[in-house]
Coordinates of C-alpha atoms in Angstrom, one line a residue:
Chain O
M113 CA -69.2 -28.6 38.1
A114 CA -71.2 -27.9 34.8
A115 CA -68.2 -25.4 34.1
A116 CA -65.9 -28.3 34.6
C117 CA -68.2 -30.4 33.3
G118 CA -67.2 -28.0 30.1
K119 CA -64.0 -27.2 29.9
V120 CA -63.3 -30.8 29.3
L121 CA -66.6 -31.2 27.0
L122 CA -63.9 -28.2 25.3
R123 CA -60.9 -30.5 25.9
A124 CA -62.1 -33.8 24.3
A125 CA -63.9 -31.5 20.9
L126 CA -60.6 -29.4 20.0
P127 CA -57.2 -31.5 21.3
A128 CA -55.8 -31.2 18.5
R129 CA -56.7 -26.9 18.0
W130 CA -56.7 -26.0 21.6
F131 CA -52.4 -26.6 22.4
S132 CA -50.9 -25.3 18.7
S133 CA -50.9 -22.1 18.6
S134 CA -52.1 -21.9 15.2
M135 CA -55.2 -20.9 16.1
C136 CA -53.8 -18.0 16.1
R137 CA -51.5 -18.6 12.4
M138 CA -53.5 -18.3 9.4
N139 CA -52.5 -18.4 6.4
R140 CA -52.8 -16.1 3.0
D141 CA -55.2 -18.4 2.4
G142 CA -56.9 -18.9 5.1
E143 CA -55.7 -22.7 6.3
P144 CA -53.4 -22.5 9.1
T145 CA -49.6 -22.9 8.8
K146 CA -46.9 -24.8 10.2
F147 CA -46.0 -23.3 13.6
Q148 CA -42.0 -21.5 13.2
P149 CA -40.6 -21.6 16.1
P150 CA -38.4 -18.7 17.0
P151 CA -35.4 -17.5 15.1
K152 CA -32.3 -18.9 18.1
P153 CA -30.1 -15.3 19.4
V154 CA -26.7 -14.8 18.0
I155 CA -25.0 -14.0 20.6
I156 CA -21.6 -12.3 19.6
D157 CA -19.0 -12.9 22.3
K158 CA -16.2 -9.8 21.3
Q159 CA -13.6 -11.1 24.1
K160 CA -13.6 -14.8 22.9
Q161 CA -13.8 -13.1 18.8
R162 CA -10.8 -10.1 20.7
E163 CA -9.0 -13.0 21.7
E164 CA -9.3 -15.2 17.7
R165 CA -7.8 -12.3 16.3
R166 CA -5.0 -11.9 18.7
F167 CA -1.4 -10.0 16.5
L168 CA 1.4 -11.6 16.1
S169 CA 3.9 -9.4 15.7
P170 CA 6.5 -10.7 12.7
E171 CA 9.9 -10.4 14.8
F172 CA 8.7 -12.7 16.5
I173 CA 8.2 -15.3 14.7
P174 CA 12.2 -17.2 14.1
P175 CA 13.8 -17.8 10.8
R176 CA 13.7 -21.7 9.0
G177 CA 17.4 -22.3 10.9
R178 CA 19.9 -24.5 12.4
T179 CA 20.8 -22.6 15.0
D180 CA 19.3 -22.9 18.9
P181 CA 16.2 -22.7 20.3
L182 CA 17.4 -21.7 23.1
K183 CA 18.7 -17.5 21.5
F184 CA 15.4 -17.8 20.8
Y185 CA 14.3 -17.8 23.4
M186 CA 16.7 -15.4 24.9
E187 CA 15.4 -13.4 22.9
R188 CA 12.0 -12.7 23.2
K189 CA 12.4 -13.1 26.7
D190 CA 14.2 -9.9 26.2
M191 CA 11.5 -8.3 23.6
I192 CA 8.5 -9.5 26.0
Q193 CA 10.8 -7.2 28.7
R194 CA 11.0 -4.6 26.4
R195 CA 6.8 -4.1 26.0
K196 CA 5.7 -5.2 29.6
V197 CA 7.9 -1.2 29.6
F198 CA 7.9 0.5 26.8
N199 CA 4.1 0.0 24.9
I200 CA 4.5 -1.3 21.5
P201 CA 1.0 -0.9 19.5
E202 CA 0.0 -3.1 16.7
F203 CA 0.9 -1.8 13.1
Y204 CA 0.2 -3.4 9.5
V205 CA 3.1 -2.4 6.9
G206 CA 0.8 0.5 5.5
S207 CA -0.4 1.6 8.7
I208 CA 0.3 5.8 9.6
L209 CA 2.7 6.3 12.1
A210 CA 4.4 8.9 14.1
V211 CA 7.8 7.9 16.9
T212 CA 9.5 10.0 18.4
T213 CA 12.9 9.5 19.6
A214 CA 16.0 10.4 21.7
D215 CA 18.4 13.0 19.5
P216 CA 21.2 14.6 21.2
Y217 CA 21.8 16.7 18.8
A218 CA 17.5 17.6 18.7
D219 CA 16.0 20.5 20.0
G220 CA 14.5 19.3 23.0
K221 CA 16.5 16.6 22.4
T222 CA 13.4 14.7 21.0
N223 CA 12.9 13.8 17.2
R224 CA 9.2 13.1 15.6
F225 CA 8.9 12.3 12.6
V226 CA 5.2 10.8 10.9
G227 CA 5.1 8.1 7.5
I228 CA 3.2 5.7 6.4
C229 CA 5.3 1.9 7.1
I230 CA 6.2 0.6 3.5
Q231 CA 8.4 -2.2 4.7
R232 CA 8.6 -4.7 8.2
G233 CA 11.8 -6.6 7.9
G234 CA 14.4 -8.8 10.7
R235 CA 13.5 -11.2 13.5
G236 CA 14.0 -11.5 16.7
L237 CA 15.3 -7.4 19.0
G238 CA 17.0 -6.0 15.6
A239 CA 13.2 -5.4 14.2
T240 CA 13.0 -3.1 12.1
F241 CA 10.7 -0.3 9.6
V242 CA 10.5 1.7 8.1
L243 CA 9.2 4.9 7.9
R244 CA 8.4 7.3 4.5
N245 CA 7.5 10.9 4.5
V246 CA 7.6 14.0 1.8
I247 CA 8.9 16.8 3.2
E248 CA 9.2 19.8 1.3
D249 CA 9.2 17.8 -1.8
Q250 CA 11.7 15.6 -1.2
G251 CA 11.8 11.6 0.0
V252 CA 12.6 10.9 4.0
E253 CA 12.6 7.1 3.6
I254 CA 14.1 6.7 8.3
C255 CA 14.9 2.9 9.6
Y256 CA 13.9 2.4 13.0
E257 CA 15.1 -0.1 15.6
L258 CA 11.8 -1.0 16.7
Y259 CA 13.3 -2.6 20.4
S260 CA 15.7 0.1 20.0
P261 CA 15.8 2.2 24.3
R262 CA 16.2 5.3 22.3
I263 CA 13.0 5.2 20.9
Q264 CA 10.4 7.1 23.2
E265 CA 6.9 6.7 21.7
I266 CA 5.4 4.8 19.0
T267 CA 1.5 6.3 18.4
V268 CA -0.4 4.3 15.5
L269 CA -2.4 7.7 13.0
K270 CA -4.1 5.5 11.1
L271 CA -4.5 1.5 11.5
E272 CA -4.7 -0.4 8.2
K273 CA -3.2 -2.6 5.4
R274 CA -2.3 -2.8 2.2
L275 CA -2.8 -5.1 -0.3
D276 CA 1.5 -6.2 -0.3
D277 CA 3.8 -6.6 2.3
N278 CA 6.1 -3.8 0.9
L279 CA 5.5 -0.7 -0.5
T280 CA 9.4 0.2 -1.9
Y281 CA 7.2 1.2 -4.7
L282 CA 6.3 3.7 -3.1
R283 CA 9.6 5.3 -4.0
D284 CA 8.5 5.7 -7.6
A285 CA 4.8 6.6 -7.2
L286 CA 3.8 9.9 -7.5
P287 CA 4.7 12.3 -4.7
E288 CA 1.3 12.4 -2.8
Y289 CA 1.0 9.0 -2.4
S290 CA 3.5 9.6 0.1
T291 CA 3.0 12.5 2.0
F292 CA 1.2 12.7 5.2
D293 CA 0.7 16.1 7.4
M294 CA 3.5 16.4 10.1
N295 CA 0.6 17.6 12.6
M296 CA -1.8 14.8 11.8
K297 CA -4.4 13.6 14.4
P298 CA -5.0 10.4 15.0
V299 CA -7.8 8.5 12.9
S300 CA -9.5 6.1 16.0
H301 CA -9.7 2.3 15.4
L302 CA -12.3 0.1 17.8
D303 CA -10.4 -2.6 19.1
H304 CA -13.2 -5.2 17.6
E305 CA -13.4 -4.8 14.4
E306 CA -11.7 -6.2 11.5
I307 CA -7.8 -4.2 9.6
P308 CA -9.2 -2.0 7.1
V309 CA -7.8 -3.0 3.9
N310 CA -6.9 0.6 1.5
K311 CA -7.2 -1.0 -2.2
L312 CA -5.4 1.4 -3.0
Q313 CA -3.9 1.7 -6.6
V314 CA -0.9 3.5 -6.7
R315 CA -0.1 5.5 -9.9
M316 CA 3.6 5.7 -10.1
K317 CA 6.3 8.3 -12.0
P318 CA 7.3 6.9 -16.0
Q319 CA 9.5 4.8 -16.1
P320 CA 12.4 4.2 -15.9
W321 CA 12.0 2.3 -11.5
S322 CA 14.4 1.6 -9.4
K323 CA 13.3 -1.9 -9.4
R324 CA 11.8 -4.1 -12.6
W325 CA 7.7 -3.3 -11.0
E326 CA 5.9 -5.1 -13.1
R327 CA 7.3 -8.5 -13.3
P328 CA 5.3 -11.1 -11.6
K329 CA 8.5 -11.4 -8.7
Y330 CA 7.2 -9.0 -7.3
N331 CA 4.4 -9.7 -7.4
I332 CA 2.7 -6.8 -6.9
K333 CA -1.1 -5.7 -6.4
G334 CA -1.7 -2.0 -5.6
I335 CA 0.0 -0.5 -7.6
K336 CA -2.2 0.8 -11.3
F337 CA 0.1 -0.5 -14.1
E338 CA -1.1 2.5 -17.6
L339 CA 2.4 0.7 -19.4
P340 CA 1.5 -0.7 -22.7
E341 CA -0.5 -4.5 -22.9
K342 CA 3.2 -5.2 -24.7
K343 CA 5.5 -4.6 -21.9
M344 CA 2.9 -6.2 -19.4
K345 CA 3.2 -9.2 -21.7
E346 CA 6.9 -8.9 -21.9
A347 CA 7.6 -9.0 -17.9
Q348 CA 5.1 -12.0 -17.8
K349 CA 7.7 -13.8 -19.4
W350 CA 9.7 -14.0 -15.4
K351 CA 7.3 -15.5 -14.5
Q352 CA 8.3 -19.4 -13.5
P353 CA 4.2 -20.8 -12.9
W354 CA 7.1 -24.0 -11.8
L355 CA 7.0 -23.1 -8.2
E356 CA 5.0 -23.5 -6.7
F357 CA 5.0 -26.9 -7.0
D358 CA 8.1 -27.5 -6.6
M359 CA 8.0 -29.5 -4.1
L360 CA 11.9 -29.1 -1.8
R361 CA 10.5 -26.4 -2.1
E362 CA 10.2 -24.5 2.0
Y363 CA 6.7 -22.6 1.6
D364 CA 3.8 -22.2 3.5
T365 CA 1.7 -24.1 4.6
S366 CA -1.0 -23.1 7.5
K367 CA -2.9 -21.2 5.2
Chain N
R1267 CA 19.8 7.8 -12.8
G1268 CA 18.9 10.3 -11.7
D1269 CA 15.3 11.6 -10.2
W1270 CA 12.7 12.0 -13.5
S1271 CA 11.6 15.3 -11.8
E1272 CA 14.8 17.4 -11.5
D1273 CA 15.2 15.7 -15.3
C1274 CA 14.5 20.1 -17.5
W1275 CA 18.6 20.3 -17.7
G1276 CA 17.7 21.2 -21.9
L1277 CA 17.7 18.8 -24.5
C1278 CA 16.8 15.8 -21.3
T1279 CA 13.3 15.3 -21.0
R1280 CA 12.1 11.5 -20.0
S1281 CA 9.5 11.5 -22.8
K1282 CA 12.4 11.0 -25.8
E1283 CA 14.7 8.7 -26.3
P1284 CA 17.6 8.2 -24.2
D1285 CA 19.8 11.0 -25.2
L1286 CA 23.0 9.5 -27.0
S1287 CA 25.1 12.2 -26.5
L1288 CA 25.0 11.2 -22.5
S1289 CA 27.0 7.4 -22.9
F1290 CA 28.4 6.7 -19.5
L1291 CA 27.6 4.3 -16.9
V1292 CA 25.1 4.9 -15.5
S1293 CA 25.2 1.6 -12.5
G1294 CA 22.9 2.1 -9.7
A1295 CA 26.0 0.2 -7.8
C1296 CA 27.0 3.2 -4.9
R1297 CA 24.7 6.0 -3.3
A1298 CA 26.3 7.5 -1.4
I1299 CA 28.0 10.1 -3.7
Q1300 CA 31.6 9.8 -5.5
K1301 CA 33.4 11.0 -8.4
L1302 CA 31.0 11.6 -12.0
T1303 CA 28.0 11.5 -9.4
R1304 CA 25.2 14.0 -10.6
V1305 CA 24.0 16.1 -7.7
R1306 CA 20.9 17.9 -6.4
V1307 CA 22.0 21.2 -5.1
V1308 CA 18.9 22.7 -2.5
D1309 CA 19.6 25.5 -1.2
N1310 CA 18.6 29.2 -3.0
S1311 CA 21.4 29.6 -4.7
A1312 CA 22.3 31.7 -8.1
L1313 CA 25.1 29.0 -8.4
G1314 CA 22.8 26.4 -7.9
N1315 CA 19.9 27.0 -8.8
A1316 CA 20.7 28.0 -12.3
P1317 CA 19.9 26.3 -15.8
Y1318 CA 22.4 24.4 -17.3
H1319 CA 22.7 22.5 -20.2
R1320 CA 25.1 19.3 -17.7
P1321 CA 23.6 18.5 -14.2
P1322 CA 26.2 19.0 -11.9
K1323 CA 28.7 17.2 -11.4
C1324 CA 31.0 15.6 -8.0
I1325 CA 34.7 15.4 -8.8
H1326 CA 36.1 14.7 -5.9
V1327 CA 35.4 14.2 -2.4
Y1328 CA 37.7 15.7 0.5
N1329 CA 37.9 12.1 2.0
K1330 CA 40.3 9.4 3.0
T1331 CA 38.0 6.8 1.0
G1332 CA 36.3 8.3 -2.0
V1333 CA 33.2 8.3 -1.2
G1334 CA 31.8 11.2 0.6
K1335 CA 28.6 10.5 3.3
V1336 CA 26.6 13.7 5.3
G1337 CA 29.4 15.9 6.5
D1338 CA 31.6 15.3 3.4
K1339 CA 33.0 18.0 1.7
I1340 CA 33.2 17.3 -2.1
L1341 CA 34.1 19.4 -5.1
L1342 CA 31.8 20.2 -7.7
A1343 CA 32.0 21.0 -11.3
I1344 CA 28.9 23.4 -12.3
K1345 CA 28.0 25.7 -15.0
G1346 CA 31.7 25.3 -15.5
E1347 CA 33.7 26.0 -12.5
K1348 CA 35.4 24.3 -9.0
K1349 CA 32.5 24.6 -6.5
K1350 CA 33.1 22.9 -2.8
A1351 CA 29.9 22.0 -1.8
L1352 CA 28.6 20.3 1.3
I1353 CA 26.6 16.5 1.3
V1354 CA 23.3 16.5 3.8
G1355 CA 21.9 14.0 2.6
H1356 CA 22.2 10.9 0.7
K1357 CA 20.1 8.0 -1.7
M1358 CA 22.5 5.9 0.4
P1359 CA 20.2 3.5 3.2
G1360 CA 23.3 5.0 6.1
P1361 CA 22.9 4.0 10.1
H1362 CA 19.8 3.1 11.5
M1363 CA 17.7 6.8 12.3
T1364 CA 19.3 8.4 10.3
P1365 CA 16.8 10.0 7.4
R1366 CA 17.4 8.9 3.8
F1367 CA 16.1 11.0 1.6
D1368 CA 14.9 10.0 -2.5
S1369 CA 18.6 12.5 -3.8
N1370 CA 22.0 13.9 -3.1
N1371 CA 21.3 16.6 -1.5
V1372 CA 24.3 19.3 -1.7
V1373 CA 24.9 23.0 -0.3
L1374 CA 27.1 24.3 -2.4
I1375 CA 30.0 26.5 0.2
E1376 CA 33.6 28.0 -0.3
D1377 CA 36.8 27.6 1.3
N1378 CA 36.3 29.2 3.8
G1379 CA 32.5 27.0 5.1
N1380 CA 30.6 30.3 4.6
P1381 CA 27.6 28.8 2.2
L1382 CA 26.7 30.1 -0.8
G1383 CA 23.0 30.3 -0.6
T1384 CA 20.3 32.1 2.1
R1385 CA 18.0 29.7 2.9
I1386 CA 17.6 25.7 2.8
K1387 CA 14.0 24.4 2.7
T1388 CA 14.6 20.7 2.1
P1389 CA 14.7 18.6 5.8
I1390 CA 18.7 18.3 6.9
P1391 CA 18.9 15.6 8.6
Y1392 CA 20.2 16.1 12.3
I1393 CA 23.1 14.1 12.2
L1394 CA 25.1 17.6 11.2
R1395 CA 25.0 18.8 14.2
R1396 CA 27.2 16.5 15.7
R1397 CA 30.1 18.7 13.7
E1398 CA 28.3 21.4 15.0
G1399 CA 31.8 24.2 14.7
E1400 CA 32.1 23.6 11.0
F1401 CA 28.9 24.2 9.9
S1402 CA 27.2 26.1 11.7
K1403 CA 26.9 28.3 8.8
V1404 CA 25.5 25.7 6.4
L1405 CA 23.2 24.3 10.2
A1406 CA 21.7 29.0 10.7
I1407 CA 20.0 29.0 7.3
A1408 CA 18.1 25.5 7.0
R1409 CA 15.0 25.6 7.6
N1410 CA 12.8 21.9 8.4
F1411 CA 15.7 19.7 10.4
V1412 CA 15.3 16.0 9.9

């Protein structure tokens, strides 16, 4: 009884402070601090992240035009059928791939080529990608068709992106930027990681080049232009600043 | 325009102003090999590797059309002489799955098909194996295939 009274008394005497945990928490000055709730746990759902970041191969996007969508539907069905049988990995322009094709004239009937993907073209079943490598000081490029039955294996040795969509300027760059070892070991890439963007600025051979890459029409970000200021200014003469404001022009509004 | 790396033909170097004596048309339209195309000899023959002030040029293509692709025989003018050669790679993109080279490559050959050199370091396309009978000797000296 006495104990119970004592407890009640204690409760009555210190009502607010009994329940607050600031009893234990004191400021440096000895004053009671306001109660800070613990930080909310951040739950990273890797599965959802992966789903949000699903890769769509560019050849599935049909070109704009007045063709019957049935044609693209049939092509897509065939593409998916082929992908069920043969694995076409996700890759971008700038990734290093190894492709084995069936070749009746090659030793062992298979031909293996390693190279950097410099461009991806075509839509539907005729989708192509060009691999470039420098072998014995000779630049070689091979244009492969993604859905060709002759291709037996596509391996991504290094999955990465570059600053540009089209690396055709590598033809005019120093050969060291296009040389890759034929027996390169694959660099592992974890599923949930972001695709690394290689911000490499490539050094070029002296001019003339196959195309005037300094002109704004190509919009190349991956070249370290070591040209004189006069030439860079002259290249800007071909800039078309009205293009982005042209309302009759069709452009990508998804972003 | 030829590759800058092989421009050590005598006086012509990229650092100087363009040599006015080379006043022929340098159009890049037809990138397969035709008359007056400057080519690169890739075997280790003496005639192909000797320095000369003019690059080896094609003067005739042994073809119905005047355009030479991989596997065609051409007539070359090297060091003031005429020599037959076999095209083993060109800058023009060909059919898919075939390699496209950064320079127009050629192997010097005799009239009977015997190659002049003894070794070919640059990669040769596998497509040439289709005509194994004609080019067996050239394929025998080739080291790398693409």
